[in-house]
mmCIF file of C-alpha atoms in Angstrom:
data_model
loop_
_atom_site.group_PDB
_atom_site.id
_atom_site.type_symbol
_atom_site.label_atom_id
_atom_site.label_comp_id
_atom_site.label_asym_id
_atom_site.label_seq_id
_atom_site.Cartn_x
_atom_site.Cartn_y
_atom_site.Cartn_z
ATOM 1 C CA UNK A 1 -12.039 32.377 -25.061
ATOM 2 C CA UNK A 2 -11.056 28.745 -24.754
ATOM 3 C CA UNK A 3 -12.072 26.369 -27.482
ATOM 4 C CA UNK A 4 -14.166 23.698 -25.816
ATOM 5 C CA UNK A 5 -17.549 22.093 -26.370
ATOM 6 C CA UNK A 6 -19.265 25.467 -26.119
ATOM 7 C CA UNK A 7 -18.979 25.753 -29.884
ATOM 8 C CA UNK A 8 -20.293 28.927 -31.478
ATOM 9 C CA UNK A 9 -22.128 30.192 -28.417
ATOM 10 C CA UNK A 10 -24.829 32.785 -29.075
ATOM 11 C CA UNK A 11 -25.909 34.367 -25.779
ATOM 12 C CA UNK A 12 -29.694 34.314 -25.376
ATOM 13 C CA UNK A 13 -31.520 37.571 -24.869
ATOM 14 C CA UNK A 14 -35.028 36.533 -23.975
ATOM 15 C CA UNK A 15 -36.195 37.295 -20.403
ATOM 16 C CA UNK A 16 -34.489 34.794 -18.102
ATOM 17 C CA UNK A 17 -37.772 34.137 -16.295
ATOM 18 C CA UNK A 18 -39.344 32.979 -19.568
ATOM 19 C CA UNK A 19 -36.829 30.136 -19.791
ATOM 20 C CA UNK A 20 -36.779 29.373 -16.071
ATOM 21 C CA UNK A 21 -40.548 29.183 -15.784
ATOM 22 C CA UNK A 22 -40.869 27.060 -18.925
ATOM 23 C CA UNK A 23 -38.486 24.499 -17.448
ATOM 24 C CA UNK A 24 -40.510 24.541 -14.243
ATOM 25 C CA UNK A 25 -43.722 23.953 -16.183
ATOM 26 C CA UNK A 26 -42.179 20.978 -17.975
ATOM 27 C CA UNK A 27 -40.892 19.547 -14.708
ATOM 28 C CA UNK A 28 -44.467 19.192 -13.463
ATOM 29 C CA UNK A 29 -45.032 16.404 -16.010
ATOM 30 C CA UNK A 30 -42.986 13.568 -17.510
ATOM 31 C CA UNK A 31 -40.608 14.973 -20.109
ATOM 32 C CA UNK A 32 -41.414 14.240 -23.761
ATOM 33 C CA UNK A 33 -38.682 12.844 -26.036
ATOM 34 C CA UNK A 34 -38.572 16.109 -27.991
ATOM 35 C CA UNK A 35 -39.493 19.741 -27.379
ATOM 36 C CA UNK A 36 -41.774 21.500 -29.835
ATOM 37 C CA UNK A 37 -44.054 24.501 -29.899
ATOM 38 C CA UNK A 38 -47.146 22.516 -28.979
ATOM 39 C CA UNK A 39 -45.784 22.599 -25.413
ATOM 40 C CA UNK A 40 -45.810 26.406 -25.454
ATOM 41 C CA UNK A 41 -49.391 27.205 -26.330
ATOM 42 C CA UNK A 42 -49.659 30.006 -23.767
ATOM 43 C CA UNK A 43 -46.537 31.794 -25.007
ATOM 44 C CA UNK A 44 -46.122 34.286 -27.827
ATOM 45 C CA UNK A 45 -44.611 33.253 -31.133
ATOM 46 C CA UNK A 46 -41.358 35.066 -30.406
ATOM 47 C CA UNK A 47 -41.101 33.514 -26.928
ATOM 48 C CA UNK A 48 -41.525 30.089 -28.508
ATOM 49 C CA UNK A 49 -38.723 30.767 -30.989
ATOM 50 C CA UNK A 50 -36.445 32.179 -28.299
ATOM 51 C CA UNK A 51 -36.996 29.269 -25.934
ATOM 52 C CA UNK A 52 -36.193 26.738 -28.654
ATOM 53 C CA UNK A 53 -33.063 28.646 -29.671
ATOM 54 C CA UNK A 54 -31.908 28.965 -26.056
ATOM 55 C CA UNK A 55 -32.391 25.273 -25.300
ATOM 56 C CA UNK A 56 -30.404 24.451 -28.423
ATOM 57 C CA UNK A 57 -27.699 26.974 -27.514
ATOM 58 C CA UNK A 58 -27.231 25.402 -24.078
ATOM 59 C CA UNK A 59 -27.117 21.886 -25.534
ATOM 60 C CA UNK A 60 -30.375 20.827 -23.896
ATOM 61 C CA UNK A 61 -31.926 19.790 -27.209
ATOM 62 C CA UNK A 62 -30.265 18.836 -30.476
ATOM 63 C CA UNK A 63 -30.959 20.107 -33.984
ATOM 64 C CA UNK A 64 -33.886 17.668 -34.218
ATOM 65 C CA UNK A 65 -35.300 19.096 -30.959
ATOM 66 C CA UNK A 66 -34.666 15.836 -29.120
ATOM 67 C CA UNK A 67 -34.203 16.177 -25.374
ATOM 68 C CA UNK A 68 -30.602 15.651 -24.271
ATOM 69 C CA UNK A 69 -29.494 14.102 -20.949
ATOM 70 C CA UNK A 70 -28.414 17.508 -19.644
ATOM 71 C CA UNK A 71 -31.973 18.785 -20.023
ATOM 72 C CA UNK A 72 -33.411 15.765 -18.236
ATOM 73 C CA UNK A 73 -31.110 16.335 -15.258
ATOM 74 C CA UNK A 74 -31.887 20.051 -15.268
ATOM 75 C CA UNK A 75 -35.654 19.742 -15.524
ATOM 76 C CA UNK A 76 -36.327 16.915 -13.074
ATOM 77 C CA UNK A 77 -34.146 18.409 -10.333
ATOM 78 C CA UNK A 78 -35.691 20.223 -7.400
ATOM 79 C CA UNK A 79 -35.210 23.973 -7.034
ATOM 80 C CA UNK A 80 -31.924 23.698 -5.135
ATOM 81 C CA UNK A 81 -30.386 21.161 -7.489
ATOM 82 C CA UNK A 82 -31.631 23.062 -10.533
ATOM 83 C CA UNK A 83 -29.779 26.155 -9.354
ATOM 84 C CA UNK A 84 -26.607 24.058 -9.146
ATOM 85 C CA UNK A 85 -27.111 22.863 -12.728
ATOM 86 C CA UNK A 86 -27.708 26.462 -13.749
ATOM 87 C CA UNK A 87 -24.443 27.474 -12.118
ATOM 88 C CA UNK A 88 -22.603 24.873 -14.192
ATOM 89 C CA UNK A 89 -24.198 26.261 -17.362
ATOM 90 C CA UNK A 90 -23.340 29.867 -16.529
ATOM 91 C CA UNK A 91 -19.747 29.031 -15.618
ATOM 92 C CA UNK A 92 -19.376 26.995 -18.808
ATOM 93 C CA UNK A 93 -20.887 29.369 -21.348
ATOM 94 C CA UNK A 94 -20.160 32.736 -19.748
ATOM 95 C CA UNK A 95 -16.573 32.143 -18.634
ATOM 96 C CA UNK A 96 -15.394 35.388 -20.243
ATOM 97 C CA UNK A 97 -18.110 37.486 -18.624
ATOM 98 C CA UNK A 98 -17.332 35.904 -15.253
ATOM 99 C CA UNK A 99 -13.665 36.719 -15.789
ATOM 100 C CA UNK A 100 -14.639 40.380 -16.108
ATOM 101 C CA UNK A 101 -16.653 40.020 -12.914
ATOM 102 C CA UNK A 102 -13.772 38.407 -11.012
ATOM 103 C CA UNK A 103 -11.687 41.512 -11.742
ATOM 104 C CA UNK A 104 -14.431 43.762 -10.322
ATOM 105 C CA UNK A 105 -15.152 44.973 -13.835
ATOM 106 C CA UNK A 106 -17.606 47.717 -14.667
ATOM 107 C CA UNK A 107 -20.898 47.596 -16.523
ATOM 108 C CA UNK A 108 -19.220 49.084 -19.583
ATOM 109 C CA UNK A 109 -16.503 46.437 -19.502
ATOM 110 C CA UNK A 110 -19.166 43.750 -19.291
ATOM 111 C CA UNK A 111 -20.890 45.172 -22.365
ATOM 112 C CA UNK A 112 -17.553 45.324 -24.175
ATOM 113 C CA UNK A 113 -17.050 41.640 -23.360
ATOM 114 C CA UNK A 114 -20.414 40.748 -24.884
ATOM 115 C CA UNK A 115 -19.566 42.829 -27.930
ATOM 116 C CA UNK A 116 -16.004 41.643 -28.499
ATOM 117 C CA UNK A 117 -16.173 38.057 -27.239
ATOM 118 C CA UNK A 118 -19.713 37.046 -28.098
ATOM 119 C CA UNK A 119 -20.059 39.221 -31.196
ATOM 120 C CA UNK A 120 -23.195 41.135 -30.187
ATOM 121 C CA UNK A 121 -22.908 44.492 -31.950
ATOM 122 C CA UNK A 122 -26.423 45.889 -31.519
ATOM 123 C CA UNK A 123 -26.697 47.939 -28.330
ATOM 124 C CA UNK A 124 -30.262 46.894 -27.548
ATOM 125 C CA UNK A 125 -29.652 43.208 -28.228
ATOM 126 C CA UNK A 126 -26.486 43.359 -26.137
ATOM 127 C CA UNK A 127 -28.388 44.981 -23.267
ATOM 128 C CA UNK A 128 -30.872 42.118 -23.255
ATOM 129 C CA UNK A 129 -28.145 39.467 -23.455
ATOM 130 C CA UNK A 130 -26.319 41.082 -20.530
ATOM 131 C CA UNK A 131 -29.570 41.211 -18.574
ATOM 132 C CA UNK A 132 -30.180 37.491 -19.164
ATOM 133 C CA UNK A 133 -26.662 36.755 -17.915
ATOM 134 C CA UNK A 134 -27.106 38.883 -14.783
ATOM 135 C CA UNK A 135 -30.340 37.151 -13.829
ATOM 136 C CA UNK A 136 -28.994 33.681 -14.571
ATOM 137 C CA UNK A 137 -25.820 34.263 -12.561
ATOM 138 C CA UNK A 138 -27.670 35.675 -9.580
ATOM 139 C CA UNK A 139 -30.284 32.928 -9.664
ATOM 140 C CA UNK A 140 -27.366 30.461 -9.557
ATOM 141 C CA UNK A 141 -25.901 32.322 -6.541
ATOM 142 C CA UNK A 142 -22.760 33.288 -8.442
ATOM 143 C CA UNK A 143 -21.066 36.365 -6.920
ATOM 144 C CA UNK A 144 -20.751 39.216 -9.397
ATOM 145 C CA UNK A 145 -18.751 42.413 -9.580
ATOM 146 C CA UNK A 146 -20.163 45.151 -7.312
ATOM 147 C CA UNK A 147 -20.007 47.443 -10.331
ATOM 148 C CA UNK A 148 -22.405 45.337 -12.400
ATOM 149 C CA UNK A 149 -26.023 46.565 -12.621
ATOM 150 C CA UNK A 150 -28.257 45.467 -9.776
ATOM 151 C CA UNK A 151 -31.454 43.528 -10.289
ATOM 152 C CA UNK A 152 -34.736 43.858 -8.478
ATOM 153 C CA UNK A 153 -38.065 42.052 -8.337
ATOM 154 C CA UNK A 154 -40.405 42.639 -11.244
ATOM 155 C CA UNK A 155 -42.220 41.040 -14.107
ATOM 156 C CA UNK A 156 -39.112 40.100 -16.050
ATOM 157 C CA UNK A 157 -40.768 41.099 -19.298
ATOM 158 C CA UNK A 158 -38.404 43.290 -21.331
ATOM 159 C CA UNK A 159 -39.479 46.466 -22.944
ATOM 160 C CA UNK A 160 -43.189 45.884 -23.203
ATOM 161 C CA UNK A 161 -45.042 48.978 -24.227
ATOM 162 C CA UNK A 162 -46.887 50.668 -21.411
ATOM 163 C CA UNK A 163 -50.284 52.021 -22.283
ATOM 164 C CA UNK A 164 -50.917 55.682 -21.662
ATOM 165 C CA UNK A 165 -53.998 56.508 -19.588
ATOM 166 C CA UNK A 166 -57.043 57.326 -21.656
ATOM 167 C CA UNK A 167 -57.983 60.979 -21.841
ATOM 168 C CA UNK A 168 -61.361 61.854 -20.439
ATOM 169 C CA UNK A 169 -63.747 63.700 -22.688
ATOM 170 C CA UNK A 170 -64.607 67.200 -21.463
ATOM 171 C CA UNK A 171 -68.124 67.262 -22.909
ATOM 172 C CA UNK A 172 -70.042 67.955 -19.731
ATOM 173 C CA UNK A 173 -68.752 64.768 -18.140
ATOM 174 C CA UNK A 174 -70.347 62.601 -20.838
ATOM 175 C CA UNK A 175 -67.178 60.793 -21.885
ATOM 176 C CA UNK A 176 -68.883 58.247 -24.107
ATOM 177 C CA UNK A 177 -71.094 60.500 -26.229
ATOM 178 C CA UNK A 178 -68.434 62.207 -28.358
ATOM 179 C CA UNK A 179 -66.502 59.038 -29.191
ATOM 180 C CA UNK A 180 -69.636 56.961 -29.598
ATOM 181 C CA UNK A 181 -71.120 59.345 -32.163
ATOM 182 C CA UNK A 182 -67.907 60.031 -34.090
ATOM 183 C CA UNK A 183 -68.761 57.555 -36.817
ATOM 184 C CA UNK A 184 -72.276 58.972 -37.148
ATOM 185 C CA UNK A 185 -70.858 62.468 -37.635
ATOM 186 C CA UNK A 186 -68.549 61.173 -40.378
ATOM 187 C CA UNK A 187 -65.399 61.949 -38.414
ATOM 188 C CA UNK A 188 -62.204 59.983 -39.042
ATOM 189 C CA UNK A 189 -60.676 58.492 -35.920
ATOM 190 C CA UNK A 190 -56.935 57.940 -35.661
ATOM 191 C CA UNK A 191 -55.726 54.329 -35.526
ATOM 192 C CA UNK A 192 -54.512 53.111 -32.135
ATOM 193 C CA UNK A 193 -50.818 53.264 -31.365
ATOM 194 C CA UNK A 194 -48.777 50.137 -31.984
ATOM 195 C CA UNK A 195 -49.173 47.593 -29.200
ATOM 196 C CA UNK A 196 -47.344 44.630 -30.734
ATOM 197 C CA UNK A 197 -43.946 44.439 -32.409
ATOM 198 C CA UNK A 198 -41.611 41.586 -33.281
ATOM 199 C CA UNK A 199 -38.310 41.563 -35.164
ATOM 200 C CA UNK A 200 -35.989 39.008 -36.687
ATOM 201 C CA UNK A 201 -32.326 39.352 -37.591
ATOM 202 C CA UNK A 202 -31.527 38.560 -41.223
ATOM 203 C CA UNK A 203 -28.621 36.336 -42.176
ATOM 204 C CA UNK A 204 -27.145 38.998 -44.454
ATOM 205 C CA UNK A 205 -27.377 41.667 -41.776
ATOM 206 C CA UNK A 206 -30.063 44.056 -40.675
ATOM 207 C CA UNK A 207 -33.411 43.449 -39.062
ATOM 208 C CA UNK A 208 -36.929 42.880 -40.354
ATOM 209 C CA UNK A 209 -39.689 44.098 -38.048
ATOM 210 C CA UNK A 210 -43.435 43.578 -37.913
ATOM 211 C CA UNK A 211 -45.489 46.205 -36.111
ATOM 212 C CA UNK A 212 -49.255 45.949 -35.746
ATOM 213 C CA UNK A 213 -51.829 48.221 -34.169
ATOM 214 C CA UNK A 214 -54.702 45.778 -33.977
ATOM 215 C CA UNK A 215 -55.779 43.208 -31.432
ATOM 216 C CA UNK A 216 -55.227 39.789 -33.062
ATOM 217 C CA UNK A 217 -58.255 38.466 -31.177
ATOM 218 C CA UNK A 218 -60.474 40.783 -33.216
ATOM 219 C CA UNK A 219 -59.248 39.527 -36.589
ATOM 220 C CA UNK A 220 -61.520 37.362 -38.675
ATOM 221 C CA UNK A 221 -61.445 35.486 -41.956
ATOM 222 C CA UNK A 222 -58.838 36.501 -44.507
ATOM 223 C CA UNK A 223 -57.277 39.123 -42.208
ATOM 224 C CA UNK A 224 -56.713 36.575 -39.444
ATOM 225 C CA UNK A 225 -55.236 34.027 -41.861
ATOM 226 C CA UNK A 226 -52.897 36.615 -43.406
ATOM 227 C CA UNK A 227 -51.781 37.942 -40.015
ATOM 228 C CA UNK A 228 -50.777 34.560 -38.632
ATOM 229 C CA UNK A 229 -49.129 33.496 -41.886
ATOM 230 C CA UNK A 230 -46.802 36.508 -41.625
ATOM 231 C CA UNK A 231 -46.128 35.910 -37.920
ATOM 232 C CA UNK A 232 -45.382 32.231 -38.521
ATOM 233 C CA UNK A 233 -43.065 33.052 -41.438
ATOM 234 C CA UNK A 234 -40.970 35.329 -39.198
ATOM 235 C CA UNK A 235 -40.955 32.808 -36.357
ATOM 236 C CA UNK A 236 -40.050 29.885 -38.616
ATOM 237 C CA UNK A 237 -37.218 31.861 -40.237
ATOM 238 C CA UNK A 238 -35.773 32.779 -36.847
ATOM 239 C CA UNK A 239 -36.044 29.209 -35.594
ATOM 240 C CA UNK A 240 -34.398 27.749 -38.703
ATOM 241 C CA UNK A 241 -31.422 30.026 -38.252
ATOM 242 C CA UNK A 242 -31.447 29.711 -34.459
ATOM 243 C CA UNK A 243 -31.774 33.454 -34.047
ATOM 244 C CA UNK A 244 -33.119 34.998 -30.873
ATOM 245 C CA UNK A 245 -36.059 37.195 -31.741
ATOM 246 C CA UNK A 246 -37.126 40.439 -30.104
ATOM 247 C CA UNK A 247 -40.706 41.008 -29.119
ATOM 248 C CA UNK A 248 -42.196 44.414 -28.467
ATOM 249 C CA UNK A 249 -39.005 45.958 -27.132
ATOM 250 C CA UNK A 250 -39.243 49.699 -27.282
ATOM 251 C CA UNK A 251 -37.167 50.520 -24.192
ATOM 252 C CA UNK A 252 -33.740 52.016 -24.846
ATOM 253 C CA UNK A 253 -32.927 53.110 -21.297
ATOM 254 C CA UNK A 254 -30.364 50.587 -20.104
ATOM 255 C CA UNK A 255 -30.129 46.945 -19.022
ATOM 256 C CA UNK A 256 -33.677 46.477 -17.814
ATOM 257 C CA UNK A 257 -35.977 43.517 -18.147
ATOM 258 C CA UNK A 258 -38.916 45.589 -17.032
ATOM 259 C CA UNK A 259 -38.965 48.283 -19.699
ATOM 260 C CA UNK A 260 -38.965 51.988 -18.855
ATOM 261 C CA UNK A 261 -38.063 51.468 -15.176
ATOM 262 C CA UNK A 262 -34.346 51.478 -15.932
ATOM 263 C CA UNK A 263 -33.027 48.549 -13.867
ATOM 264 C CA UNK A 264 -33.267 44.868 -14.710
ATOM 265 C CA UNK A 265 -35.849 43.035 -12.665
ATOM 266 C CA UNK A 266 -34.913 39.962 -10.693
ATOM 267 C CA UNK A 267 -36.870 37.231 -12.396
ATOM 268 C CA UNK A 268 -38.497 35.523 -9.526
ATOM 269 C CA UNK A 269 -41.243 32.947 -9.543
ATOM 270 C CA UNK A 270 -43.947 33.625 -12.058
ATOM 271 C CA UNK A 271 -43.603 36.047 -14.913
ATOM 272 C CA UNK A 272 -43.794 36.649 -18.647
#
């Protein structure tokens, strides 16, 4: 890997569409002098952290979050020109991965490149980073090895938990009576399965994860304050150390951005 102004490149592993759509949203208005989380009110805490880290990784903002000229050119360009800027970024930061592609390398060889060249040891994190690269390269119309995983249209949201269909009660067709009277009968109901999970990589190695099985919108008072304090602590830690954060990823079945479906989705227009 040549030593140039790429510095210590850390490949992003958020959904590519999350970044692409955020840039498109910013382009609809005059760019501010700096990027901060107040511009991302509709996005999750982990998406906010990942977007900031990715912009910093690609040199679009500096350590003080100030917008750099490269970001101005990228954001204000029309769709065609933006794809050309994206191609420059991919060719600059992913030169080693593209070298594997130029030799008609395999999916395994691509993963080995991300492990050995970019230092991504975790299999799941590496899968996401590879997926981001595949979507970015194809969005930029860069030809890739025929042996690399294909992409297809989809939501572009990686590994989000899919809810199982609710079981119908078999009490004479009256599905609401048994559950509605459970508390009155003194029965203990099981807590719902986890719907939200976020993790952060620690500087000394390992991962710290937060898993919750409540709807944050239902929290009140002290519980709500405590919940968001913990979430903000994780997000702030990840942002300070410029670490990409995982959010709700429970899929282990290959390089997919759509979860259990197996193949990475092609991040099209609106997603995540």
